[in-house]
Coordinates of C-alpha atoms in Angstrom, one line a residue:
M1 CA 19.0 4.5 -19.8
S2 CA 19.0 7.1 -16.9
E3 CA 17.9 6.0 -13.4
M4 CA 14.9 8.3 -13.7
A5 CA 13.8 6.4 -16.9
R6 CA 14.2 3.2 -15.0
I7 CA 12.1 4.4 -12.0
A8 CA 9.5 5.7 -14.5
D9 CA 9.3 2.3 -16.1
L10 CA 8.9 0.6 -12.7
L11 CA 6.0 3.0 -11.8
E12 CA 4.4 2.4 -15.2
H13 CA 4.7 -1.4 -14.9
A14 CA 3.5 -1.5 -11.5
V15 CA 0.1 0.1 -12.4
E16 CA -0.4 -0.8 -16.1
G17 CA 2.3 -3.0 -17.3
K18 CA 3.5 -6.6 -16.7
P19 CA 5.7 -6.6 -13.6
Y20 CA 7.6 -9.7 -13.0
Y21 CA 6.1 -10.3 -9.5
G22 CA 2.4 -10.9 -10.4
P23 CA -0.4 -8.8 -11.9
S24 CA -0.1 -5.1 -12.2
L25 CA -2.5 -2.9 -10.2
M26 CA -4.9 -2.6 -13.2
D27 CA -4.7 -6.3 -14.0
A28 CA -5.7 -7.0 -10.3
L29 CA -8.7 -4.8 -10.7
T30 CA -9.9 -6.2 -14.0
L31 CA -12.8 -8.3 -12.6
V32 CA -13.5 -6.2 -9.6
T33 CA -17.1 -4.8 -9.8
P34 CA -18.3 -1.8 -7.9
V35 CA -20.3 -3.9 -5.5
L36 CA -17.2 -6.0 -4.8
A37 CA -14.9 -3.0 -4.6
A38 CA -17.2 -1.3 -2.0
S39 CA -17.4 -4.6 0.2
R40 CA -15.4 -5.7 3.1
P41 CA -14.8 -9.1 4.3
N42 CA -14.7 -7.6 7.9
T43 CA -14.5 -4.3 9.5
K44 CA -10.7 -4.5 10.1
V45 CA -9.7 -4.1 6.5
H46 CA -10.0 -1.6 3.9
S47 CA -12.3 -2.1 0.9
V48 CA -10.7 -2.4 -2.6
W49 CA -12.3 0.9 -3.4
E50 CA -10.7 2.6 -0.4
L51 CA -7.3 1.1 -1.5
V52 CA -7.9 2.4 -5.0
A53 CA -8.6 5.9 -3.6
H54 CA -5.6 5.6 -1.3
L55 CA -3.3 4.8 -4.0
T56 CA -4.6 7.5 -6.3
A57 CA -4.1 10.0 -3.5
E58 CA -0.5 8.7 -2.8
L59 CA 0.4 8.8 -6.5
R60 CA -0.9 12.5 -6.7
Y61 CA 1.0 13.4 -3.5
A62 CA 4.2 12.0 -4.9
R63 CA 3.7 14.1 -8.0
A64 CA 3.0 17.2 -5.9
V65 CA 6.2 16.6 -3.9
I66 CA 8.1 16.5 -7.2
D67 CA 6.3 19.7 -8.5
G68 CA 6.9 21.4 -5.1
T69 CA 3.1 21.9 -4.5
A70 CA 2.5 19.2 -1.8
G71 CA 0.7 20.4 1.3
P72 CA 1.5 19.0 4.7
W73 CA 1.1 15.3 5.1
V74 CA -1.2 14.4 7.9
G75 CA -1.0 10.7 8.9
G76 CA -4.3 8.9 8.3
Q77 CA -5.9 11.7 6.5
T78 CA -3.8 13.1 3.6
T79 CA -4.0 9.9 1.6
W80 CA -7.1 8.2 2.7
P81 CA -9.9 10.1 1.1
A82 CA -13.6 9.3 1.5
T83 CA -15.1 7.1 -1.2
P84 CA -18.4 7.7 -3.1
E85 CA -21.5 5.6 -3.1
A86 CA -20.9 2.5 -5.1
S87 CA -22.0 2.8 -8.8
E88 CA -20.7 1.7 -12.1
A89 CA -19.9 5.4 -13.1
A90 CA -18.2 6.2 -9.8
W91 CA -16.1 3.0 -10.0
R92 CA -15.0 3.7 -13.6
E93 CA -14.1 7.4 -12.4
A94 CA -12.0 5.9 -9.6
L95 CA -10.1 3.6 -12.0
D96 CA -9.6 6.4 -14.5
S97 CA -8.4 8.7 -11.8
L98 CA -5.9 6.0 -10.7
R99 CA -4.5 5.7 -14.2
Q100 CA -4.4 9.3 -14.7
A101 CA -2.5 9.9 -11.4
N102 CA 0.1 7.3 -12.3
R103 CA 0.6 8.5 -15.8
A104 CA 1.0 12.1 -14.5
L105 CA 3.6 11.0 -12.0
V106 CA 5.4 8.9 -14.5
S107 CA 5.5 11.9 -16.9
S108 CA 7.0 14.0 -14.0
V109 CA 9.6 11.5 -13.2
R110 CA 10.6 11.1 -16.8
A111 CA 11.2 14.9 -16.8
L112 CA 13.6 14.9 -13.8
D113 CA 17.3 14.7 -14.0
D114 CA 19.3 11.9 -12.2
A115 CA 21.0 14.7 -10.1
I116 CA 17.9 15.2 -8.0
L117 CA 17.8 11.6 -6.7
D118 CA 20.1 12.3 -3.7
R119 CA 18.3 15.5 -2.8
S120 CA 15.7 15.5 -0.1
P121 CA 12.3 17.0 -1.1
S122 CA 10.2 19.0 1.3
R123 CA 7.3 17.1 2.9
V124 CA 8.8 13.7 2.9
Q125 CA 11.8 12.1 4.8
G126 CA 14.8 10.8 2.8
P127 CA 15.9 11.6 -0.8
F128 CA 13.8 11.5 -3.9
Y129 CA 15.4 8.1 -4.7
W130 CA 13.7 6.6 -1.6
M131 CA 10.4 8.4 -2.2
L132 CA 10.1 7.1 -5.6
H133 CA 11.1 3.5 -4.9
R134 CA 8.8 3.5 -1.9
T135 CA 6.0 4.6 -4.2
V136 CA 6.7 1.6 -6.5
L137 CA 6.8 -0.7 -3.6
H138 CA 3.7 0.6 -2.0
T139 CA 1.9 0.2 -5.3
A140 CA 3.0 -3.3 -5.5
Y141 CA 2.0 -4.2 -2.0
H142 CA -1.5 -2.9 -2.6
A143 CA -1.9 -4.7 -5.9
G144 CA -1.2 -8.0 -4.1
Q145 CA -3.5 -7.0 -1.3
I146 CA -6.3 -6.2 -3.8
S147 CA -5.7 -9.5 -5.7
L148 CA -6.1 -11.4 -2.3
L149 CA -9.1 -9.5 -1.2
S150 CA -11.0 -9.7 -4.5
R151 CA -10.3 -13.4 -4.8
Q152 CA -11.4 -14.0 -1.2
M153 CA -14.6 -12.0 -1.6
S154 CA -15.6 -13.5 -5.0
E155 CA -15.3 -17.1 -3.9
P156 CA -18.4 -18.8 -2.8

């Protein structure tokens, strides 16, 4: 198995699979309602919905870096899009967008050759190897954060 295939598997499992470290991102979101997703336990943390929008933007940005179409990265802006008013339809759309963004990234990664891993893409620091592994770790981090937030906010 190529290294790119392994990385693609890690990305796939982090979002929709069965990673060894706990729930995948989609598993962590299974019982999250639109109301809970839009809520905050306090003003110092992001809502689950904001985290989903952030991860979707990050996954799309990683794919754009691979495709060579990424625009400039602006800290605090590029990957923190505004979220819509909470509704069942908007929440379903947010979750579908997250799945689609990851599936598109996984597909792009599977199409790459291992020779690219040591090359440095434009728009990000370090080689593709680092960027892709950071994307996996970033997704796992936020899946854990979402699990904790949703559990904390749904307990009486």
